[in-house]
Coordinates of C-alpha atoms in Angstrom, one line a residue:
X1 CA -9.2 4.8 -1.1
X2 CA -9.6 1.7 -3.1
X3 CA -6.0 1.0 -3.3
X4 CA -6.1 1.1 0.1
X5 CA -8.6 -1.6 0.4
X6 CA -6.9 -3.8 -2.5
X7 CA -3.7 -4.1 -0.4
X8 CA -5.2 -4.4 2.7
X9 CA -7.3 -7.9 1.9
X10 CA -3.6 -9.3 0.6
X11 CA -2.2 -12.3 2.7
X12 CA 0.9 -10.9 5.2
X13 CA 3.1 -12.6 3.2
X14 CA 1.8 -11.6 0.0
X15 CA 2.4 -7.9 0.9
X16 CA 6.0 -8.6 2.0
X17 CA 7.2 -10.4 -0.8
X18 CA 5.6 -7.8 -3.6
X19 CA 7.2 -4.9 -1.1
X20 CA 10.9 -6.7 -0.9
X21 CA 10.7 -7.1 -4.8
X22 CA 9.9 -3.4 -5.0
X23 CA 12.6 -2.3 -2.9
X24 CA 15.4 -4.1 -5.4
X25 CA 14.6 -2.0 -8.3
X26 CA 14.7 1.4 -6.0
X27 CA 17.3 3.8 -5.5
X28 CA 17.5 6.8 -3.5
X29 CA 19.3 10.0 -5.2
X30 CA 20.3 13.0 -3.1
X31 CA 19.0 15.9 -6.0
X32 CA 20.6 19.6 -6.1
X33 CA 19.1 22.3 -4.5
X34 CA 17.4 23.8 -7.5
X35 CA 15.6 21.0 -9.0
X36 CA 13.6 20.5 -12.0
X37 CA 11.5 17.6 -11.9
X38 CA 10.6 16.7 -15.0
X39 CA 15.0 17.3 -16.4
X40 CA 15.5 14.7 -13.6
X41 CA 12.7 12.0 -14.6
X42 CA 13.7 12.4 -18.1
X43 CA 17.0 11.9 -17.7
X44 CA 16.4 8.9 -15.2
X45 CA 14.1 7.1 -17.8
X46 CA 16.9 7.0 -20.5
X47 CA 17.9 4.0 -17.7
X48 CA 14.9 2.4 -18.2
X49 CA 10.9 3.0 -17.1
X50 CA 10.6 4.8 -13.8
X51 CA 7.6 2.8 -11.9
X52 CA 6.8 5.7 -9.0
X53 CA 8.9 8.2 -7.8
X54 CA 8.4 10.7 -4.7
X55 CA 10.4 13.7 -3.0
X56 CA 11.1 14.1 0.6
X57 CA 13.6 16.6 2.6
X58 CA 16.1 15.0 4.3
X59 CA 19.1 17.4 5.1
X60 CA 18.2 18.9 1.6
X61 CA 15.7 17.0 -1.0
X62 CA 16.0 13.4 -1.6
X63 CA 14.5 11.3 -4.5
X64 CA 13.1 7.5 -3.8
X65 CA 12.9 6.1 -7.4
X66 CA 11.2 2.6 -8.4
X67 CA 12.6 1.6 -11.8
X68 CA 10.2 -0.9 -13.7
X69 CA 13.3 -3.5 -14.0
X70 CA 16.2 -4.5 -11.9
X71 CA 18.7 -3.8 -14.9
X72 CA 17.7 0.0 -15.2
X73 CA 19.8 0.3 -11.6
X74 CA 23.1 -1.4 -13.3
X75 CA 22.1 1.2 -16.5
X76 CA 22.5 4.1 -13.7
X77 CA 25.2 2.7 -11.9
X78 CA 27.3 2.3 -15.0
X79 CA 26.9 6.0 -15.4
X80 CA 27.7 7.1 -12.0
X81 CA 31.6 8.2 -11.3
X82 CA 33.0 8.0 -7.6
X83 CA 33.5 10.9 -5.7
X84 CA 36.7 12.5 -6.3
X85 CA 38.9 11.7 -3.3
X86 CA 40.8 15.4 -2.6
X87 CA 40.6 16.0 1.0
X88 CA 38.9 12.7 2.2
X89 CA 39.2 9.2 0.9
X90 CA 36.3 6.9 -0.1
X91 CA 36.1 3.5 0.3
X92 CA 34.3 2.1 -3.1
X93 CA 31.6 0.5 -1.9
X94 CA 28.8 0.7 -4.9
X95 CA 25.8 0.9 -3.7
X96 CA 22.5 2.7 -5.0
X97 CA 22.9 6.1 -3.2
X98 CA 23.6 8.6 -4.8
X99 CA 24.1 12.5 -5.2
X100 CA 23.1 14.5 -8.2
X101 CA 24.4 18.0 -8.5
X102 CA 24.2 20.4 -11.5
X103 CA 26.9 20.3 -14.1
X104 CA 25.5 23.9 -15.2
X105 CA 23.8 25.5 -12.2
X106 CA 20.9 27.6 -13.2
X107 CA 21.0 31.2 -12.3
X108 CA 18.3 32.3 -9.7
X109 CA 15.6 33.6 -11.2
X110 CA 14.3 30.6 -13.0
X111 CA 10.8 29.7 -12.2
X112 CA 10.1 26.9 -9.8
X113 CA 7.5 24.8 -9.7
X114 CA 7.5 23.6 -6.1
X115 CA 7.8 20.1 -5.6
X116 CA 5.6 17.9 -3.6
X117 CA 7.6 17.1 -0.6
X118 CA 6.2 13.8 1.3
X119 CA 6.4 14.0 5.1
X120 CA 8.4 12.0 6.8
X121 CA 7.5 12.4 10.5
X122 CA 4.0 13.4 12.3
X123 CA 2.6 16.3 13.8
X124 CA 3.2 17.3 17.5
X125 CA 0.7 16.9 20.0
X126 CA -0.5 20.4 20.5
X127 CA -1.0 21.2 16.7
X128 CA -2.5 17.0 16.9
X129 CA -5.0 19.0 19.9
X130 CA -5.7 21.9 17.5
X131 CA -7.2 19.6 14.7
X132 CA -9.1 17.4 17.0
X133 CA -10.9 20.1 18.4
X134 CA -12.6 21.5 14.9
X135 CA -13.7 17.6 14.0
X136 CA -17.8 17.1 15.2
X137 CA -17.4 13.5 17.1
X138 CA -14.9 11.7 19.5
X139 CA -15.3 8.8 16.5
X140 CA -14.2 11.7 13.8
X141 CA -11.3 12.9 16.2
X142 CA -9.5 9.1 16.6
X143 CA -9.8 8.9 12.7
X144 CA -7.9 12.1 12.3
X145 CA -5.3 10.9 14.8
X146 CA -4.8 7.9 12.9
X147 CA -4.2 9.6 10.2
X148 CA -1.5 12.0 11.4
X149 CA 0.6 9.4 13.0
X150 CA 0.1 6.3 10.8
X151 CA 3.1 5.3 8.2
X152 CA 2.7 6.4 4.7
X153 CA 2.6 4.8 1.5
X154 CA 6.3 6.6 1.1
X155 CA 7.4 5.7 4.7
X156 CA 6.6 2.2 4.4
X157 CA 8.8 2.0 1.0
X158 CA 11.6 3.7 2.3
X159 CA 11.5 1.7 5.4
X160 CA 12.0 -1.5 3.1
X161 CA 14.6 0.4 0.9
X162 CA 16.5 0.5 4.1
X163 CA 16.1 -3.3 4.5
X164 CA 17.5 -4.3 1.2
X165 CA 20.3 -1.8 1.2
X166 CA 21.3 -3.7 4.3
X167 CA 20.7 -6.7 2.6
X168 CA 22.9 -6.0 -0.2
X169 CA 25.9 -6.2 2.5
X170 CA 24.7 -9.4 4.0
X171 CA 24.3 -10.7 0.2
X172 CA 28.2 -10.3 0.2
X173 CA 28.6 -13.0 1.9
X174 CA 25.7 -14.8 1.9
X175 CA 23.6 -14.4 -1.1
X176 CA 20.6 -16.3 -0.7
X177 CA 19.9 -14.5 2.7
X178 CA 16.8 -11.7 3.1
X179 CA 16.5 -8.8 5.2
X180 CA 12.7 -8.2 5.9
X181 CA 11.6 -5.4 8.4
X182 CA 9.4 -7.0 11.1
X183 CA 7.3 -5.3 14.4
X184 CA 5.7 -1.9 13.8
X185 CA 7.0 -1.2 10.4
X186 CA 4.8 -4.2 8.6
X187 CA 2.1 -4.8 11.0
X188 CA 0.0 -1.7 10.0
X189 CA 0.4 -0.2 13.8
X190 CA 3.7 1.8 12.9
X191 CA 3.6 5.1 13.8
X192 CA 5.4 7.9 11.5
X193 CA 9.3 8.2 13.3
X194 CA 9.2 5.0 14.5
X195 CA 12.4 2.9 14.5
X196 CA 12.8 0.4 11.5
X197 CA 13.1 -3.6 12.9
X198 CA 15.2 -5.4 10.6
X199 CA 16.0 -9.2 10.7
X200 CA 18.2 -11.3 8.8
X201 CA 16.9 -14.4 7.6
X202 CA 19.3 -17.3 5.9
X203 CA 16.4 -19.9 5.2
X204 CA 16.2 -20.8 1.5
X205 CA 12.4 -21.0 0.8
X206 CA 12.2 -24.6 0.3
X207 CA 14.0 -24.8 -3.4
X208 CA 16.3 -27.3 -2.1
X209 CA 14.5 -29.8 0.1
X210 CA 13.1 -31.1 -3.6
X211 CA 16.0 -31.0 -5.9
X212 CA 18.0 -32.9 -2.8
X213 CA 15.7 -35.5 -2.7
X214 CA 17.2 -36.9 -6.7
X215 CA 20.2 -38.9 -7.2
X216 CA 21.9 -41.5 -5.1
X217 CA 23.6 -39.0 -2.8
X218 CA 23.2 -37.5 0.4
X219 CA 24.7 -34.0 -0.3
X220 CA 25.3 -31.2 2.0
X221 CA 27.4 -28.3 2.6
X222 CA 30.9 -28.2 4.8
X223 CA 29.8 -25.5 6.9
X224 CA 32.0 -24.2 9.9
X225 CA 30.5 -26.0 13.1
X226 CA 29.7 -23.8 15.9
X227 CA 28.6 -24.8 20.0
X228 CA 25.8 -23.1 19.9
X229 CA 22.8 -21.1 17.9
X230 CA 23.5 -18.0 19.8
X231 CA 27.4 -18.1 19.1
X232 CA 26.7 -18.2 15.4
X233 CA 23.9 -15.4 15.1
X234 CA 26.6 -13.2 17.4
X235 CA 29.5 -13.9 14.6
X236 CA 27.3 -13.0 11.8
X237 CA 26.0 -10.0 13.7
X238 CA 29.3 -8.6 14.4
X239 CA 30.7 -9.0 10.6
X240 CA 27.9 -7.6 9.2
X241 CA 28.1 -4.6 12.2
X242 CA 31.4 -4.2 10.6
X243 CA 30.5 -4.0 7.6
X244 CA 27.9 -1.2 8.3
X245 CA 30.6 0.5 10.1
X246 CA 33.2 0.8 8.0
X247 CA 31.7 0.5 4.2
X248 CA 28.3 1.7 5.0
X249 CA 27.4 4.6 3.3
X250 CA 25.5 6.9 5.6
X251 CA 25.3 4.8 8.0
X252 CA 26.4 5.8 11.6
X253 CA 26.7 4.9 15.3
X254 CA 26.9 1.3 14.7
X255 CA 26.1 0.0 18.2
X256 CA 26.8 -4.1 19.0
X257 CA 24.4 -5.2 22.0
X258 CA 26.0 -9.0 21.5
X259 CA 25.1 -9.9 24.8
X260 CA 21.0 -9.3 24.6
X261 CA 18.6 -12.1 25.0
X262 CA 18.2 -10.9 21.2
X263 CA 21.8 -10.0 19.8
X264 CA 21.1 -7.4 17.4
X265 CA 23.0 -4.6 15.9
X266 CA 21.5 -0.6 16.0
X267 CA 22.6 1.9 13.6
X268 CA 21.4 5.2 11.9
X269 CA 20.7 5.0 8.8
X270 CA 21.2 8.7 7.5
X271 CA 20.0 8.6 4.1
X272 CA 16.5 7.3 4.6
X273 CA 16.2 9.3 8.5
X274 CA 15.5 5.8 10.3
X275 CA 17.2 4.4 13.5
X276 CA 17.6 0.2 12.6
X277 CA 17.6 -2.6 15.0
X278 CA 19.5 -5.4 13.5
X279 CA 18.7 -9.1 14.3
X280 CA 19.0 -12.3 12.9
X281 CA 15.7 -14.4 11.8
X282 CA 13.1 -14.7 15.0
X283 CA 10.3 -16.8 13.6
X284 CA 7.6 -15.8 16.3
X285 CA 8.6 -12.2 15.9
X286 CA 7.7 -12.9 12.7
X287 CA 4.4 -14.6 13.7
X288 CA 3.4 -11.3 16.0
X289 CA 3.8 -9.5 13.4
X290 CA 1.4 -11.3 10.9
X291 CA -1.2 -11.8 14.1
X292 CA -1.0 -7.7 14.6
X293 CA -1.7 -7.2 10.7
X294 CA -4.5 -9.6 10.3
X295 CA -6.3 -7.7 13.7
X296 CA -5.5 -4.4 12.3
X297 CA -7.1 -5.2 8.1
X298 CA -9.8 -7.0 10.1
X299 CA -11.9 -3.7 11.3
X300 CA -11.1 -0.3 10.9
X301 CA -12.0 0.6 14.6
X302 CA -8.7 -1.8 15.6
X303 CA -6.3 0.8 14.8
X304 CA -7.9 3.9 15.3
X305 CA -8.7 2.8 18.9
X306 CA -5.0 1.3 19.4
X307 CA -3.0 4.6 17.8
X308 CA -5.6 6.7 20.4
X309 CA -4.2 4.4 23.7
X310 CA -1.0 4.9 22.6
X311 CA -0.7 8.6 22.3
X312 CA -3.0 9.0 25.4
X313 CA -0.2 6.8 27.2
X314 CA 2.5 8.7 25.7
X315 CA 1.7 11.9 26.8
X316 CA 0.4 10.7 30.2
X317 CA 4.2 9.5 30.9
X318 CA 2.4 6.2 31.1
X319 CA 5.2 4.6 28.3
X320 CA 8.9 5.8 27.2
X321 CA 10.8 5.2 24.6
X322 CA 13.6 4.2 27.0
X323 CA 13.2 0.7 28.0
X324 CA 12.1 0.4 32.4
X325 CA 9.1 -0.3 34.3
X326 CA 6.8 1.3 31.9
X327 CA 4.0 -0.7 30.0
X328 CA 5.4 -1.0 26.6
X329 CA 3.3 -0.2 23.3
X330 CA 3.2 -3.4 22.5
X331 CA 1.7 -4.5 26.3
X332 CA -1.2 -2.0 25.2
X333 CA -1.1 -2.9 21.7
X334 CA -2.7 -6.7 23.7
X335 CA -4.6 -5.2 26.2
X336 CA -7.2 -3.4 23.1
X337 CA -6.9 -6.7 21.4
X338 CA -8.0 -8.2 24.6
X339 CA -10.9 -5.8 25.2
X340 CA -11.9 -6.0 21.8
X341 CA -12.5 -9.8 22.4
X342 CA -14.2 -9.4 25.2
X343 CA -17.0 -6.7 23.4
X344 CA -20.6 -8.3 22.8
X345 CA -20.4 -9.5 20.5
X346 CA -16.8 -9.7 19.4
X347 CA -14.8 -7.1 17.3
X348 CA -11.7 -9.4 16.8
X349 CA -11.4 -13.2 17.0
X350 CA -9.7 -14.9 19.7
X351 CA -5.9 -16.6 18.6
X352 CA -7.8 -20.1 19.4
X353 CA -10.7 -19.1 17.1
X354 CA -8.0 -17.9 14.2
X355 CA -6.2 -21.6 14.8
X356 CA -9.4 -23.1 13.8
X357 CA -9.5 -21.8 10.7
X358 CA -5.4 -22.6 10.0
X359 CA -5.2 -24.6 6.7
X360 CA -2.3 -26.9 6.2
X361 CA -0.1 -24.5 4.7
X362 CA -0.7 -22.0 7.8
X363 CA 0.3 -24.7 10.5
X364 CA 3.2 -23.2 12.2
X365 CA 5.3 -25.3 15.0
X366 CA 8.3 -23.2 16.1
X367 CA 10.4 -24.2 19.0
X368 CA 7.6 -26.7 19.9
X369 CA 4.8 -24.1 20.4
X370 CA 2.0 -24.2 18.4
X371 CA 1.7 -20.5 16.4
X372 CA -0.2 -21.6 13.6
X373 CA -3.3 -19.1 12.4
X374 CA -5.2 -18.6 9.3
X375 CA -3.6 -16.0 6.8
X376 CA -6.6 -15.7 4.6
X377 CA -8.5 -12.5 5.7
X378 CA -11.3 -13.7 3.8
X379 CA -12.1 -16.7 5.5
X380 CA -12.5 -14.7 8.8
X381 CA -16.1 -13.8 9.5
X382 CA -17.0 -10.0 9.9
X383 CA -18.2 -9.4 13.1
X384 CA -21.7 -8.2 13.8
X385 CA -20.5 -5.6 16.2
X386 CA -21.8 -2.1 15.4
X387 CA -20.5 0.6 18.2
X388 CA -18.8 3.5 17.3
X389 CA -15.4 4.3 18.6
X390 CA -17.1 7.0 21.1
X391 CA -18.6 4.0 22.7
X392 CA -15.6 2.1 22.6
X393 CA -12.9 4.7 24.0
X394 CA -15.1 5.5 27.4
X395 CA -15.7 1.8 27.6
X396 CA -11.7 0.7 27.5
X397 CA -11.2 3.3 30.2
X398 CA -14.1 1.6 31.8
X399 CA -13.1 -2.0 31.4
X400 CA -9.3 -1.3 32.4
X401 CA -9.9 0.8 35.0
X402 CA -11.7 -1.8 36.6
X403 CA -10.1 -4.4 36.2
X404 CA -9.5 -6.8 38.7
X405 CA -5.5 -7.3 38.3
X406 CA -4.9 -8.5 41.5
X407 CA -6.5 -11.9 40.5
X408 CA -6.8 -12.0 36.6
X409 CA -4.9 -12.0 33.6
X410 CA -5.2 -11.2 29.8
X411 CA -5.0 -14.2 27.3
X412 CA -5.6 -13.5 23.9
X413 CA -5.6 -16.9 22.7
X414 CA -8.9 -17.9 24.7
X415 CA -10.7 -13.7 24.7
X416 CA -10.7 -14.7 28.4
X417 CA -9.7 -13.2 31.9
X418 CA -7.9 -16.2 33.7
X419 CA -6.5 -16.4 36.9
X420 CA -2.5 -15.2 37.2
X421 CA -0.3 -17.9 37.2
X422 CA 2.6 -15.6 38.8
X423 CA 1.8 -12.8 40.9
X424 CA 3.3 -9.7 38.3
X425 CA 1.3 -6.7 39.1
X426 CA 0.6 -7.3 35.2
X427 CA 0.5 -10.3 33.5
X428 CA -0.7 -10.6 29.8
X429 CA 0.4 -14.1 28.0
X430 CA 2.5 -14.2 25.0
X431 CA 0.2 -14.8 22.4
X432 CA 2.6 -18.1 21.4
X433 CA 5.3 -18.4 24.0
X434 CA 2.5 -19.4 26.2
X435 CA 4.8 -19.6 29.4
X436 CA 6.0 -16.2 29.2
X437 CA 4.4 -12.9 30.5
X438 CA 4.8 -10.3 28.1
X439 CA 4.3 -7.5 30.7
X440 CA 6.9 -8.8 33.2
X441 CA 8.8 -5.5 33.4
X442 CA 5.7 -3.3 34.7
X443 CA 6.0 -3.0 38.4
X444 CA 3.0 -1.8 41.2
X445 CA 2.8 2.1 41.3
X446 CA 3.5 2.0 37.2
X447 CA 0.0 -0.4 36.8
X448 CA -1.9 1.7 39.3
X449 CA -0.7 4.9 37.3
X450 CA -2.2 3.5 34.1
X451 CA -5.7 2.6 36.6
X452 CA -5.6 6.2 37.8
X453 CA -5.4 7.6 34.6
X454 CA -7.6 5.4 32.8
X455 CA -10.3 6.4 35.4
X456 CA -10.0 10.0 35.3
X457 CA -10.3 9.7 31.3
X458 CA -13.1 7.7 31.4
X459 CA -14.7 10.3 34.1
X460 CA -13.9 13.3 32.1
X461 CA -15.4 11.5 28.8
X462 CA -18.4 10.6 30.7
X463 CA -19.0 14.1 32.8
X464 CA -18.8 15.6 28.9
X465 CA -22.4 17.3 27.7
X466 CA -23.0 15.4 24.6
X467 CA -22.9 18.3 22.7
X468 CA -19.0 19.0 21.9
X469 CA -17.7 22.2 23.7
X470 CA -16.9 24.6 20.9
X471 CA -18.7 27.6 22.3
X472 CA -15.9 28.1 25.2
X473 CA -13.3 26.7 22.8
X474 CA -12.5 24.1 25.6
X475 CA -11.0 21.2 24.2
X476 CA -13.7 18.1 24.5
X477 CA -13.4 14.5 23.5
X478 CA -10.1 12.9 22.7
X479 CA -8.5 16.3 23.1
X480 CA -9.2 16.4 26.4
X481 CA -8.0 13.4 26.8
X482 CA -4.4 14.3 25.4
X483 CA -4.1 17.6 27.9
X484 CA -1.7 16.4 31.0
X485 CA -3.8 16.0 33.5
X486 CA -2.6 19.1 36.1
X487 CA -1.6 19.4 39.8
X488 CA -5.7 21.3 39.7
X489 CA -6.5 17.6 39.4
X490 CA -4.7 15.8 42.2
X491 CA -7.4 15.9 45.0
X492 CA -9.9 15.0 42.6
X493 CA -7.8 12.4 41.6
X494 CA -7.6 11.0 45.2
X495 CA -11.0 10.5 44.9
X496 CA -10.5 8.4 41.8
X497 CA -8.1 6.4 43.5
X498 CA -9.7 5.0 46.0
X499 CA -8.9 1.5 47.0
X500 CA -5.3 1.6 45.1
X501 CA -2.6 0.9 47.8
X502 CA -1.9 3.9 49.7
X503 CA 1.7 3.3 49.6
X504 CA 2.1 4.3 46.0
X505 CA -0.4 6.9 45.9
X506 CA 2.3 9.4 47.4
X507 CA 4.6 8.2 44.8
X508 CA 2.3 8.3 42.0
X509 CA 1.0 12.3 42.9
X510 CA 4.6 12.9 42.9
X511 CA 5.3 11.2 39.0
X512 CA 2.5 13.0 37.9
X513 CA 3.4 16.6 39.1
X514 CA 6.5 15.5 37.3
X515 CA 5.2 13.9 34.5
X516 CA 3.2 17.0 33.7
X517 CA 6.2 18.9 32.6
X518 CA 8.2 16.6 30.9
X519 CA 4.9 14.5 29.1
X520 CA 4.3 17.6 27.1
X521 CA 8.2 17.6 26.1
X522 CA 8.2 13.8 25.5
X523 CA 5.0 13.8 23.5
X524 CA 6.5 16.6 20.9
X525 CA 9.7 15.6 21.2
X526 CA 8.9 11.9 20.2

């Protein structure tokens, strides 16, 4: 869609601050059972102009409601009594949730027109298999993938109404602080259920360094003084925690993991569905995040081929959502950037080619590493490259599959394979924490799953007729590709899995007669 391509040639930042701005003049109202629309939008607009509005079910319908002006929510919240306390006591907290029920119920037989409900989460895999199979090209079937799983205009707004509902607590007691999602929810690889990354920040954009500059006085704050970084972001952390705990509305299992390398706080938040991770401010979280945006607007095929990988991996047991010696999404996330540098020519830019092109205003230093890139999408150079994602899917199987990673390792910043400076079984750099290995917690028999499997995919893609396999109504292409591969398989899998150490083979033959179960569960489940 055009709007689609409008908001996709936006800076990062652009996008951010226009989606923030959006989320203060939303609320979210929990509607009766028997709703009329158009009595609800009429009502709401004696408040002021209603911008967009959309339904979703959520224990029950829910409405997401963008006002055209900040001062329509005080209009509503003027309006708007507090529960009446009989068997439970509330604590007043004011915030812009609320529930709408009927003062006059209408009796049953009124008609209905149904409303348009906006879904929240994605399809499972096997009704995901189903679709692929009636598309006419492997290219065709990643598009429809991407489709299913990708966030929503709707999801993406409620995932930033969750941020500044959050921020309205932090705002208590520090009002010039921001709480902007970062990760998968703004870096246009989210998938639909994902959990909602959330970081405070506290830096005032740079209003003050000019006014402090006049008159004859140095002026600051008295502040309380703390030993370290760490001990402050674990005190503000802990309140806010609190906070959510005990005044939150809807919000539930409010779990403090102080002690992380990253303190951060994770709740539920009930009345938007999402899981939040807490944080405070990570500036080269922050930079990821931009880097994985500007990839994904670049080329269409950068997404379609990452959110393919990624369910491939998911329902081959190959990554979890609980946290062990599994490649991560984001690991893979890398790994097709990397092969995508590597094509001939180029589909993506290397980070090294992207600093090039950094003006003064994108020069980033941040705990003395350089992470500074271009953020103008239009000063990047389309690339030339013309194959289809058919091509590319067999060929990333390919590549990985025979990749040498007993010797070599993935930088992104230079598009090339360079020798490992540590012996990890994987070892992709951090794009800007250039001494750190991003793939550290992937151990031996994990990596040579993810060879195995990427060889038999790129042997069953390759043994494929051309012609798509309708006639027996076996699935072909990407489906085939998203069917466990079964115990049937093992001895040809041996095959496959010649010179991998012998020692994990055993191991690995036993994780996938496991894996074949509980991968289908996972997959749906997820």
């Amino acid at each position: 869609t055009d709007a689609e391509v409008s908001t996709r040639k936006k800076t990062f930042a652009e996008v951010q601050t226009e989606r923030l701005d959006q989320a203060e003049r939303t609320v979210l109202i929990k509607c009766p059972s028997k709703l009329n629309e158009k009595k609800l939008l009429q009502y709401l607009a004696s408040h002021g102009n209603v911008k967009s509005n959309f339904f979703f079910e959520n224990r029950g319908i829910s409405a997401l409601i963008e006002f055209s002006e900040k001062s329509s929510i005080a209009s509503l919240q003027d309006a708007v009594g507090i529960p009446s306390a009989s068997e439970h006591h509330v604590v007043p907290f004011k915030s812009r949730l609320f529930t709408f029920t009927l003062k006059n119920p209408v009796s049953q037989h009124v008609e209905e027109t149904p409303l348009h409900l906006s879904p929240q989460s994605h399809i499972p895999v096997k009704d995901l298999i189903e679709k692929l199979c009636l598309a006419d090209s492997i290219s065709s079937q990643m598009y429809i993938l991407l489709n299913e799983y990708q966030l929503t205009e709707e999801n993406i707004r409620l995932r930033f109404l969750a941020c500044s509902l959050v921020q309205d607590f932090a705002r208590a007691y520090f009002p010039d602080s921001t709480v902007k999602p970062f990760g998968s929810s703004v870096n246009t690889f989210g998938k639909l259920g994902s959990d909602v990354d959330m970081f405070l920040d506290f830096r005032d954009t740079g209003k003050h360094a000019t006014k402090m500059k006049k008159g004859p006085f140095e002026m600051e704050y008295q502040m309380k003084r703390l030993p370290s970084e760490r001990l402050a972001t674990q005190r503000i952390l802990s309140v806010i925690g609190d906070c959510l705990d005990n005044f939150g509305p809807g919000c539930g299992n409010v779990q403090k993991i102080l002690n992380a390398r990253c303190p951060l706080v994770k709740f539920s938040h009930q009345p938007t569905g999402f899981q939040c991770d807490l944080s405070v401010s990570n500036s080269i979280a922050i930079r990821s995040s931009e880097l994985l945006y500007i990839y994904g607007c670049l080329d269409s095929r950068v997404r379609a081929l990452v959110f393919t990988i990624r369910c491939w991996a998911r329902v081959h047991g190959l990554t979890n959502s609980a946290p062990g010696t599994w490649i991560t999404n984001f690991s893979l996330t890398m790994m097709v950037m990397f092969f995508l540098q590597r094509r001939s020519p180029p589909i993506i830019p290397t980070l090294d080619q992207l600093k090039e092109l950094a003006g003064e205003r994108d020069k980033h230093i941040i705990g003395g590493y350089d992470c500074s890139f271009v953020s103008d999408l239009r000063k990047i150079k389309p690339t030339k490259n013309t194959e289809t994602l058919d091509v590319l899917l067999g060929e990333f199987f390919e590549y990985f599959g025979n990749f040498d990673f007993r010797k070599n390792s993935i930088n992104l910043r230079k598009g090339k394979e360079v020798n490992k400076p540590e012996s990890s079984p994987l070892y992709i750099w951090n794009p800007f924490e250039q001494d750190l290995n991003i793939s550290k917690n992937v151990n031996q028999p994990q990596l040579e799953k993810f060879i195995a499997m990427a060889r038999e995919s790129a042997w069953i893609l390759q043994k494929e007729d051309k012609t798509p396999q309708m006639i027996n109504k076996e699935p072909w292409g990407l489906a085939a590709l998203l069917i466990p591969f079964g115990k049937n398989n093992s001895s040809k899998m041996k095959n496959r899995m010649k010179g991998i150490g012998s020692e994990t083979i055993r191991s690995l033959l036993d994780s996938l007669k496991l894996n074949n179960a509980s991968s289908q569960q996972k997959a749906v489940g997820k």
